[in-house]
Amino acid sequence: MSLRIPRIPGIDFAAVGKQLGYLEIEHSDNENDAAVIPSPIAVLSGGDGPTVLLIAGTHGDEYEGQILLQELIRTLNPDEVTGRLIILPALNIPAVREGRRVSSVDRVNLNRALPGRADGGPALQIASIVAQELIPMADFVMDIHSGGIASEYVPSAFVYQGPTPELWAAKVAAVAAFNAPYSVVVKPMLKAGSISGAADQAGVPMISTELGGRGTVSLPILARARTGLRSLLGHWGVLKDAGLSGIGDPIQWVELTAQSAVHSTMAGILEPVVGLGQKVAAGELVARVHSVEELERPPKDFFSPMDGVVAIIRHPALVNIGTTVVNIAVDHGTSYAKGNHEPS
C-alpha cells in the first residue's frame, strides 16, 4: 500500500527508506508562465512507529534550524528511525533563497498563512500542504525558528499554552527533552495562521524554538540545539538509541504577554541599555532612542512595563515609531506546572 500526496510527487510516505523530493509550488510571473518553485522535503522511515514532522526555513533569515535539519537528512540512516521523519529544511524556499523573513515573490509571512489555499500564491500553497496534508499525518511537530535579522531571543523552546491539559503536558515534556536554556510560553492560539496554531487545532503536540537571531548563526546555541534535537527525537520515540541529552540544566520558563512589547515612539537610533536574559523591574530603563537629524533633541528613554526578564531585543539599530525595541517576559522560574494551560 502506498501513501502519496499529489503536490509532493515521487514521495511514497508509506515506503521504508530515505526519499528526497520537493513540494511543487506553482507560480506564474513576468518571467515564468508556469514555473514550479521546489521546496525540499526528505522522508526517512524505518517502519512502524510515530511520525514526526520537522520544519525549518519558515522564515528565510533564520539559519540554525536549516543547518540542523540539513545535517539530519545527510547523516541519519532509515534503520536508525522507528517510525517516520518528515523533514522540511527550507520550507519557504523563496524567502530562504533571499535570506529574508518573507520573500519578494509574494511578501506573505508563511507563519501567518495557515491553513493556506491550494490555488493561492506560493506561501499560501506551502501553508496548505503543511496544514492539510502533513500535520494531520504527524504525531509530533517541531518548527525551528530564531530571531532572524530583526531581533535576538534568549535561546529557547517556544510553546503555545494549552489548548488542553493533555496537549500542554506533552509540550512541557518535549521542552524538558529539548532542554534549551529558556522556554518562552505564550497564550493559546497567539497568532492567527501560525504552524503552532494549526498543530493545536489538529490536536498534535508541537514545540517551536527561538535560537538566538541577529541574522547569523551562534555556534554555542547551534551545538546545544543539535544535542537537544536528538534528545527530543528520542523522547518522541522516533530515533533509536538517542537517549536524553544529558545536559539536565534547569530551564527558565518565561511568558510573553500583551504587555511585554516596548514600542518606540520616536524614529532614530536604538541604544539598548539591558542585555538578553537580564532581570528588570517595572519602570526600569531598558532602551533609549537617539535622533539622527535633530542635533539638539535629547534621546528618548523607554522603560520596562513590568517586573520580568529581557526575552527579545531588536537587532537593527535604526527604528521608527511603532518598532518593538525590547520584549519583557514574566519570569516563572525554573518550574512550570504541567497541568497549567491557562494564560497569565
mmCIF file of C-alpha atoms in Angstrom:
data_model
loop_
_atom_site.group_PDB
_atom_site.id
_atom_site.type_symbol
_atom_site.label_atom_id
_atom_site.label_comp_id
_atom_site.label_asym_id
_atom_site.label_seq_id
_atom_site.Cartn_x
_atom_site.Cartn_y
_atom_site.Cartn_z
ATOM 1 C CA MET A 1 0.000 0.000 0.000
ATOM 2 C CA SER A 2 1.310 3.455 -0.853
ATOM 3 C CA LEU A 3 0.536 6.901 0.523
ATOM 4 C CA ARG A 4 1.103 9.756 -1.876
ATOM 5 C CA ILE A 5 0.325 13.472 -1.959
ATOM 6 C CA PRO A 6 -0.228 14.908 -5.463
ATOM 7 C CA ARG A 7 1.663 18.135 -4.741
ATOM 8 C CA ILE A 8 4.684 16.139 -3.494
ATOM 9 C CA PRO A 9 5.417 13.902 -6.498
ATOM 10 C CA GLY A 10 7.812 10.984 -6.206
ATOM 11 C CA ILE A 11 7.400 10.543 -2.432
ATOM 12 C CA ASP A 12 5.593 7.499 -1.030
ATOM 13 C CA PHE A 13 5.003 8.266 2.631
ATOM 14 C CA ALA A 14 4.264 4.592 3.329
ATOM 15 C CA ALA A 15 7.609 3.358 1.983
ATOM 16 C CA VAL A 16 10.558 2.348 4.159
ATOM 17 C CA GLY A 17 13.914 4.020 3.458
ATOM 18 C CA LYS A 18 15.157 7.519 2.617
ATOM 19 C CA GLN A 19 13.380 9.570 -0.038
ATOM 20 C CA LEU A 20 14.276 13.059 -1.229
ATOM 21 C CA GLY A 21 11.973 15.283 -3.204
ATOM 22 C CA TYR A 22 10.155 18.594 -3.422
ATOM 23 C CA LEU A 23 6.859 20.265 -2.748
ATOM 24 C CA GLU A 24 5.924 21.544 -6.191
ATOM 25 C CA ILE A 25 4.656 25.090 -5.742
ATOM 26 C CA GLU A 26 3.139 26.589 -8.875
ATOM 27 C CA HIS A 27 3.981 30.193 -9.647
ATOM 28 C CA SER A 28 3.373 32.399 -12.664
ATOM 29 C CA ASP A 29 5.046 35.808 -13.006
ATOM 30 C CA ASN A 30 6.588 38.118 -15.582
ATOM 31 C CA GLU A 31 9.462 35.724 -16.241
ATOM 32 C CA ASN A 32 7.669 32.385 -15.962
ATOM 33 C CA ASP A 33 4.321 31.390 -17.349
ATOM 34 C CA ALA A 34 4.011 28.199 -15.317
ATOM 35 C CA ALA A 35 7.134 27.707 -13.192
ATOM 36 C CA VAL A 36 7.490 25.373 -10.217
ATOM 37 C CA ILE A 37 9.163 26.549 -7.035
ATOM 38 C CA PRO A 38 10.684 23.414 -5.414
ATOM 39 C CA SER A 39 10.538 23.364 -1.593
ATOM 40 C CA PRO A 40 12.759 20.433 -0.497
ATOM 41 C CA ILE A 41 11.481 17.527 1.576
ATOM 42 C CA ALA A 42 13.064 14.374 2.958
ATOM 43 C CA VAL A 43 11.252 11.345 4.351
ATOM 44 C CA LEU A 44 13.144 8.790 6.435
ATOM 45 C CA SER A 45 11.219 5.732 7.536
ATOM 46 C CA GLY A 46 12.265 2.651 9.438
ATOM 47 C CA GLY A 47 8.844 1.053 9.586
ATOM 48 C CA ASP A 48 6.188 1.079 12.281
ATOM 49 C CA GLY A 49 6.265 3.873 14.837
ATOM 50 C CA PRO A 50 5.376 7.544 15.319
ATOM 51 C CA THR A 51 5.555 10.198 12.630
ATOM 52 C CA VAL A 52 7.474 13.385 13.432
ATOM 53 C CA LEU A 53 7.283 16.473 11.207
ATOM 54 C CA LEU A 54 10.374 18.721 11.417
ATOM 55 C CA ILE A 55 10.341 22.183 9.822
ATOM 56 C CA ALA A 56 12.896 24.947 9.322
ATOM 57 C CA GLY A 57 13.133 27.897 6.963
ATOM 58 C CA THR A 58 9.586 29.065 7.615
ATOM 59 C CA HIS A 59 11.313 32.435 7.689
ATOM 60 C CA GLY A 60 14.259 32.630 5.319
ATOM 61 C CA ASP A 61 16.621 34.624 7.578
ATOM 62 C CA GLU A 62 16.620 32.051 10.401
ATOM 63 C CA TYR A 63 19.529 29.686 9.927
ATOM 64 C CA GLU A 64 20.155 27.327 12.847
ATOM 65 C CA GLY A 65 17.178 25.124 12.012
ATOM 66 C CA GLN A 66 18.128 24.925 8.367
ATOM 67 C CA ILE A 67 21.596 23.696 9.329
ATOM 68 C CA LEU A 68 20.283 21.191 11.873
ATOM 69 C CA LEU A 69 17.765 19.617 9.517
ATOM 70 C CA GLN A 70 20.170 19.507 6.572
ATOM 71 C CA GLU A 71 22.623 17.672 8.845
ATOM 72 C CA LEU A 72 19.932 15.250 9.952
ATOM 73 C CA ILE A 73 18.989 14.422 6.369
ATOM 74 C CA ARG A 74 22.599 13.791 5.371
ATOM 75 C CA THR A 75 23.720 11.789 8.414
ATOM 76 C CA LEU A 76 20.693 9.798 9.572
ATOM 77 C CA ASN A 77 20.028 6.325 8.191
ATOM 78 C CA PRO A 78 16.497 4.915 7.978
ATOM 79 C CA ASP A 79 17.485 1.938 10.130
ATOM 80 C CA GLU A 80 18.099 4.400 12.988
ATOM 81 C CA VAL A 81 14.468 5.526 12.757
ATOM 82 C CA THR A 82 11.488 3.919 14.456
ATOM 83 C CA GLY A 83 8.521 5.223 12.541
ATOM 84 C CA ARG A 84 8.898 8.141 10.144
ATOM 85 C CA LEU A 85 10.616 11.516 9.970
ATOM 86 C CA ILE A 86 9.228 14.090 7.532
ATOM 87 C CA ILE A 87 11.781 16.880 7.208
ATOM 88 C CA LEU A 88 11.252 20.254 5.526
ATOM 89 C CA PRO A 89 14.600 22.071 5.925
ATOM 90 C CA ALA A 90 13.815 25.164 3.802
ATOM 91 C CA LEU A 91 10.032 25.398 3.897
ATOM 92 C CA ASN A 92 9.587 28.881 2.413
ATOM 93 C CA ILE A 93 12.235 28.344 -0.238
ATOM 94 C CA PRO A 94 11.782 31.736 -1.967
ATOM 95 C CA ALA A 95 12.457 33.504 1.354
ATOM 96 C CA VAL A 96 15.362 31.149 2.121
ATOM 97 C CA ARG A 97 16.980 31.952 -1.225
ATOM 98 C CA GLU A 98 16.773 35.661 -0.417
ATOM 99 C CA GLY A 99 17.746 35.350 3.246
ATOM 100 C CA ARG A 100 14.674 37.356 4.244
ATOM 101 C CA ARG A 101 11.813 36.814 6.668
ATOM 102 C CA VAL A 102 9.345 36.869 3.777
ATOM 103 C CA SER A 103 10.149 36.636 0.086
ATOM 104 C CA SER A 104 9.777 39.303 -2.559
ATOM 105 C CA VAL A 105 7.775 36.764 -4.591
ATOM 106 C CA ASP A 106 4.600 37.313 -2.576
ATOM 107 C CA ARG A 107 5.626 39.158 0.648
ATOM 108 C CA VAL A 108 3.489 36.768 2.709
ATOM 109 C CA ASN A 109 4.550 35.699 6.202
ATOM 110 C CA LEU A 110 4.261 31.906 5.923
ATOM 111 C CA ASN A 111 3.832 31.577 9.691
ATOM 112 C CA ARG A 112 0.648 33.633 9.464
ATOM 113 C CA ALA A 113 -0.714 31.925 6.330
ATOM 114 C CA LEU A 114 -2.141 28.588 7.540
ATOM 115 C CA PRO A 115 -4.436 26.860 6.621
ATOM 116 C CA GLY A 116 -3.406 28.352 3.301
ATOM 117 C CA ARG A 117 -5.045 27.883 -0.058
ATOM 118 C CA ALA A 118 -4.182 25.386 -2.762
ATOM 119 C CA ASP A 119 -4.923 27.935 -5.509
ATOM 120 C CA GLY A 120 -3.152 30.835 -3.787
ATOM 121 C CA GLY A 121 0.320 32.295 -4.112
ATOM 122 C CA PRO A 122 3.496 30.385 -3.140
ATOM 123 C CA ALA A 123 3.298 30.882 0.636
ATOM 124 C CA LEU A 124 -0.407 30.018 0.696
ATOM 125 C CA GLN A 125 0.226 26.843 -1.325
ATOM 126 C CA ILE A 126 3.006 25.762 1.051
ATOM 127 C CA ALA A 127 0.778 26.548 4.029
ATOM 128 C CA SER A 128 -1.997 24.452 2.514
ATOM 129 C CA ILE A 129 0.258 21.402 2.130
ATOM 130 C CA VAL A 130 1.558 21.729 5.698
ATOM 131 C CA ALA A 131 -1.853 22.288 7.294
ATOM 132 C CA GLN A 132 -3.985 19.967 5.222
ATOM 133 C CA GLU A 133 -1.597 17.140 4.344
ATOM 134 C CA LEU A 134 1.435 16.920 6.615
ATOM 135 C CA ILE A 135 0.308 17.983 10.105
ATOM 136 C CA PRO A 136 -2.647 15.527 10.051
ATOM 137 C CA MET A 137 -0.137 12.779 9.204
ATOM 138 C CA ALA A 138 2.083 13.623 12.193
ATOM 139 C CA ASP A 139 2.102 12.526 15.821
ATOM 140 C CA PHE A 140 4.502 15.334 16.796
ATOM 141 C CA VAL A 141 5.684 18.565 15.150
ATOM 142 C CA MET A 142 8.684 20.861 15.624
ATOM 143 C CA ASP A 143 9.187 24.173 13.802
ATOM 144 C CA ILE A 144 12.686 25.607 14.366
ATOM 145 C CA HIS A 145 12.918 29.402 14.461
ATOM 146 C CA SER A 146 15.367 32.082 15.549
ATOM 147 C CA GLY A 147 15.133 35.855 15.754
ATOM 148 C CA GLY A 148 16.212 36.401 12.153
ATOM 149 C CA ILE A 149 17.664 39.709 11.013
ATOM 150 C CA ALA A 150 15.300 41.859 13.065
ATOM 151 C CA SER A 151 15.784 40.551 16.603
ATOM 152 C CA GLU A 152 17.582 38.296 19.059
ATOM 153 C CA TYR A 153 15.844 35.979 21.523
ATOM 154 C CA VAL A 154 17.065 34.198 24.581
ATOM 155 C CA PRO A 155 17.828 30.668 23.255
ATOM 156 C CA SER A 156 14.596 28.871 23.903
ATOM 157 C CA ALA A 157 11.867 26.433 23.163
ATOM 158 C CA PHE A 158 8.706 28.339 22.243
ATOM 159 C CA VAL A 159 5.278 26.922 23.066
ATOM 160 C CA TYR A 160 1.651 27.915 22.886
ATOM 161 C CA GLN A 161 -0.221 27.206 26.131
ATOM 162 C CA GLY A 162 -2.897 24.540 26.068
ATOM 163 C CA PRO A 163 -5.168 24.062 24.293
ATOM 164 C CA THR A 164 -5.950 21.067 26.566
ATOM 165 C CA PRO A 165 -4.239 19.754 29.704
ATOM 166 C CA GLU A 166 -3.138 16.663 27.760
ATOM 167 C CA LEU A 167 -1.512 18.609 24.926
ATOM 168 C CA TRP A 168 0.062 21.034 27.388
ATOM 169 C CA ALA A 169 1.596 18.158 29.363
ATOM 170 C CA ALA A 170 3.014 16.692 26.133
ATOM 171 C CA LYS A 171 4.528 20.079 25.224
ATOM 172 C CA VAL A 172 6.105 20.530 28.654
ATOM 173 C CA ALA A 173 7.664 17.059 28.407
ATOM 174 C CA ALA A 174 9.038 17.916 24.955
ATOM 175 C CA VAL A 175 10.502 21.167 26.268
ATOM 176 C CA ALA A 176 12.284 19.209 29.011
ATOM 177 C CA ALA A 177 13.706 16.757 26.456
ATOM 178 C CA PHE A 178 14.942 19.534 24.151
ATOM 179 C CA ASN A 179 16.446 21.285 27.193
ATOM 180 C CA ALA A 180 17.119 24.763 25.817
ATOM 181 C CA PRO A 181 18.188 27.278 28.472
ATOM 182 C CA TYR A 182 14.801 29.033 28.296
ATOM 183 C CA SER A 183 11.235 28.159 27.413
ATOM 184 C CA VAL A 184 9.117 31.034 26.121
ATOM 185 C CA VAL A 185 5.412 30.408 26.604
ATOM 186 C CA VAL A 186 2.588 32.432 25.065
ATOM 187 C CA LYS A 187 -1.189 32.350 25.251
ATOM 188 C CA PRO A 188 -3.157 29.726 23.303
ATOM 189 C CA MET A 189 -3.570 30.496 19.593
ATOM 190 C CA LEU A 190 -1.378 33.590 19.908
ATOM 191 C CA LYS A 191 -1.018 34.298 16.185
ATOM 192 C CA ALA A 192 -3.678 33.544 13.595
ATOM 193 C CA GLY A 193 -2.313 31.402 10.777
ATOM 194 C CA SER A 194 0.732 30.048 12.621
ATOM 195 C CA ILE A 195 2.034 26.487 12.356
ATOM 196 C CA SER A 196 1.765 26.179 16.144
ATOM 197 C CA GLY A 197 -1.889 27.159 15.962
ATOM 198 C CA ALA A 198 -2.570 24.684 13.147
ATOM 199 C CA ALA A 199 -0.989 21.882 15.180
ATOM 200 C CA ASP A 200 -3.110 22.815 18.211
ATOM 201 C CA GLN A 201 -6.243 22.756 16.080
ATOM 202 C CA ALA A 202 -5.279 19.303 14.805
ATOM 203 C CA GLY A 203 -4.572 18.051 18.334
ATOM 204 C CA VAL A 204 -0.902 17.341 17.546
ATOM 205 C CA PRO A 205 1.745 18.167 20.206
ATOM 206 C CA MET A 206 4.183 20.746 18.873
ATOM 207 C CA ILE A 207 7.034 22.883 20.097
ATOM 208 C CA SER A 208 8.839 25.630 18.263
ATOM 209 C CA THR A 209 12.139 27.337 19.069
ATOM 210 C CA GLU A 210 13.773 30.742 19.065
ATOM 211 C CA LEU A 211 17.508 30.081 18.768
ATOM 212 C CA GLY A 212 19.179 33.457 19.043
ATOM 213 C CA GLY A 213 18.999 35.593 15.908
ATOM 214 C CA ARG A 214 20.737 38.724 14.575
ATOM 215 C CA GLY A 215 20.732 37.174 11.087
ATOM 216 C CA THR A 216 23.665 34.895 11.834
ATOM 217 C CA VAL A 217 24.500 31.549 13.482
ATOM 218 C CA SER A 218 25.578 31.224 17.105
ATOM 219 C CA LEU A 219 27.923 28.241 17.458
ATOM 220 C CA PRO A 220 27.144 27.611 21.166
ATOM 221 C CA ILE A 221 23.394 27.793 20.557
ATOM 222 C CA LEU A 222 23.696 25.576 17.475
ATOM 223 C CA ALA A 223 25.708 22.969 19.406
ATOM 224 C CA ARG A 224 23.194 22.804 22.232
ATOM 225 C CA ALA A 225 20.253 22.654 19.823
ATOM 226 C CA ARG A 226 21.949 19.836 17.900
ATOM 227 C CA THR A 227 22.151 17.745 21.084
ATOM 228 C CA GLY A 228 18.672 18.794 22.152
ATOM 229 C CA LEU A 229 17.109 17.811 18.818
ATOM 230 C CA ARG A 230 18.387 14.245 19.053
ATOM 231 C CA SER A 231 17.228 14.069 22.648
ATOM 232 C CA LEU A 232 13.767 15.278 21.639
ATOM 233 C CA LEU A 233 13.523 12.740 18.810
ATOM 234 C CA GLY A 234 14.460 10.030 21.303
ATOM 235 C CA HIS A 235 11.800 11.281 23.706
ATOM 236 C CA TRP A 236 9.197 11.163 20.929
ATOM 237 C CA GLY A 237 10.214 7.564 20.180
ATOM 238 C CA VAL A 238 11.278 8.072 16.572
ATOM 239 C CA LEU A 239 15.060 7.865 16.963
ATOM 240 C CA LYS A 240 16.631 4.651 18.213
ATOM 241 C CA ASP A 241 19.253 4.777 20.970
ATOM 242 C CA ALA A 242 19.068 8.577 21.144
ATOM 243 C CA GLY A 243 18.798 8.716 24.917
ATOM 244 C CA LEU A 244 18.392 12.004 26.702
ATOM 245 C CA SER A 245 20.788 14.869 26.085
ATOM 246 C CA GLY A 246 22.395 14.582 29.492
ATOM 247 C CA ILE A 247 22.535 18.372 29.772
ATOM 248 C CA GLY A 248 19.936 18.476 32.502
ATOM 249 C CA ASP A 249 20.341 22.173 33.258
ATOM 250 C CA PRO A 250 17.318 23.929 34.772
ATOM 251 C CA ILE A 251 15.061 25.534 32.162
ATOM 252 C CA GLN A 252 13.998 29.115 32.805
ATOM 253 C CA TRP A 253 10.295 29.475 31.982
ATOM 254 C CA VAL A 254 9.233 32.947 30.827
ATOM 255 C CA GLU A 255 5.956 34.171 29.397
ATOM 256 C CA LEU A 256 5.283 36.811 26.758
ATOM 257 C CA THR A 257 2.057 38.697 27.392
ATOM 258 C CA ALA A 258 0.137 41.541 25.778
ATOM 259 C CA GLN A 259 2.160 43.953 27.964
ATOM 260 C CA SER A 260 5.594 42.535 27.031
ATOM 261 C CA ALA A 261 6.459 44.636 23.984
ATOM 262 C CA VAL A 262 8.093 48.049 24.432
ATOM 263 C CA HIS A 263 7.423 50.113 21.302
ATOM 264 C CA SER A 264 9.414 53.124 20.191
ATOM 265 C CA THR A 265 7.511 56.382 19.919
ATOM 266 C CA MET A 266 10.389 58.075 18.116
ATOM 267 C CA ALA A 267 12.353 57.428 14.945
ATOM 268 C CA GLY A 268 16.111 57.220 15.312
ATOM 269 C CA ILE A 269 18.972 55.043 16.548
ATOM 270 C CA LEU A 270 18.228 52.426 19.190
ATOM 271 C CA GLU A 271 20.528 52.087 22.192
ATOM 272 C CA PRO A 272 19.599 49.026 24.256
ATOM 273 C CA VAL A 273 20.643 49.514 27.866
ATOM 274 C CA VAL A 274 19.814 45.980 29.035
ATOM 275 C CA GLY A 275 21.029 42.554 27.943
ATOM 276 C CA LEU A 276 19.238 39.370 26.961
ATOM 277 C CA GLY A 277 18.200 37.354 29.996
ATOM 278 C CA GLN A 278 18.652 40.308 32.338
ATOM 279 C CA LYS A 279 16.083 40.651 35.106
ATOM 280 C CA VAL A 280 14.453 44.072 35.273
ATOM 281 C CA ALA A 281 11.925 45.824 37.467
ATOM 282 C CA ALA A 282 8.823 47.703 36.389
ATOM 283 C CA GLY A 283 9.787 51.259 35.444
ATOM 284 C CA GLU A 284 13.462 50.399 34.883
ATOM 285 C CA LEU A 285 15.195 51.978 31.871
ATOM 286 C CA VAL A 286 15.552 49.368 29.079
ATOM 287 C CA ALA A 287 16.296 51.390 25.931
ATOM 288 C CA ARG A 288 16.731 54.859 24.524
ATOM 289 C CA VAL A 289 16.399 56.228 21.004
ATOM 290 C CA HIS A 290 18.614 58.996 19.626
ATOM 291 C CA SER A 291 17.517 61.403 16.923
ATOM 292 C CA VAL A 292 19.506 61.250 13.702
ATOM 293 C CA GLU A 293 18.957 64.816 12.429
ATOM 294 C CA GLU A 294 17.697 66.952 15.337
ATOM 295 C CA LEU A 295 21.055 67.656 16.959
ATOM 296 C CA GLU A 296 19.659 69.492 19.968
ATOM 297 C CA ARG A 297 16.984 66.914 20.724
ATOM 298 C CA PRO A 298 17.773 64.698 23.720
ATOM 299 C CA PRO A 299 17.359 60.920 23.445
ATOM 300 C CA LYS A 300 14.018 59.424 24.438
ATOM 301 C CA ASP A 301 14.020 56.864 27.221
ATOM 302 C CA PHE A 302 11.865 53.724 27.355
ATOM 303 C CA PHE A 303 11.051 51.740 30.477
ATOM 304 C CA SER A 304 10.040 48.225 31.430
ATOM 305 C CA PRO A 305 6.269 47.801 31.746
ATOM 306 C CA MET A 306 6.651 45.077 34.401
ATOM 307 C CA ASP A 307 8.981 43.050 36.539
ATOM 308 C CA GLY A 308 10.455 40.327 34.357
ATOM 309 C CA VAL A 309 13.213 39.068 32.067
ATOM 310 C CA VAL A 310 14.521 40.653 28.863
ATOM 311 C CA ALA A 311 13.480 37.975 26.341
ATOM 312 C CA ILE A 312 13.894 39.732 22.978
ATOM 313 C CA ILE A 313 15.997 42.677 21.814
ATOM 314 C CA ARG A 314 15.676 44.471 18.489
ATOM 315 C CA HIS A 315 18.821 43.996 16.406
ATOM 316 C CA PRO A 316 18.993 46.659 13.645
ATOM 317 C CA ALA A 317 19.718 49.979 15.352
ATOM 318 C CA LEU A 318 17.513 52.132 13.123
ATOM 319 C CA VAL A 319 13.933 52.227 14.395
ATOM 320 C CA ASN A 320 10.707 54.013 13.540
ATOM 321 C CA ILE A 321 7.647 54.952 15.545
ATOM 322 C CA GLY A 322 5.954 51.659 16.403
ATOM 323 C CA THR A 323 9.079 49.468 16.228
ATOM 324 C CA THR A 324 9.356 46.980 19.085
ATOM 325 C CA VAL A 325 12.690 47.630 20.774
ATOM 326 C CA VAL A 326 12.585 45.018 23.563
ATOM 327 C CA ASN A 327 10.184 42.452 24.993
ATOM 328 C CA ILE A 328 9.942 41.840 28.731
ATOM 329 C CA ALA A 329 8.657 38.413 29.751
ATOM 330 C CA VAL A 330 7.049 37.322 33.006
ATOM 331 C CA ASP A 331 9.510 35.184 34.960
ATOM 332 C CA HIS A 332 8.046 31.843 36.089
ATOM 333 C CA GLY A 333 11.333 30.488 37.394
ATOM 334 C CA THR A 334 12.597 27.003 36.652
ATOM 335 C CA SER A 335 9.340 25.109 37.033
ATOM 336 C CA TYR A 336 6.077 25.439 35.201
ATOM 337 C CA ALA A 337 3.079 23.400 36.279
ATOM 338 C CA LYS A 338 2.399 20.614 33.800
ATOM 339 C CA GLY A 339 -1.337 20.868 34.305
ATOM 340 C CA ASN A 340 -1.452 24.623 33.804
ATOM 341 C CA HIS A 341 -2.839 25.511 30.415
ATOM 342 C CA GLU A 342 -4.372 28.866 31.255
ATOM 343 C CA PRO A 343 -2.655 32.122 30.281
ATOM 344 C CA SER A 344 -1.460 34.534 32.968
#
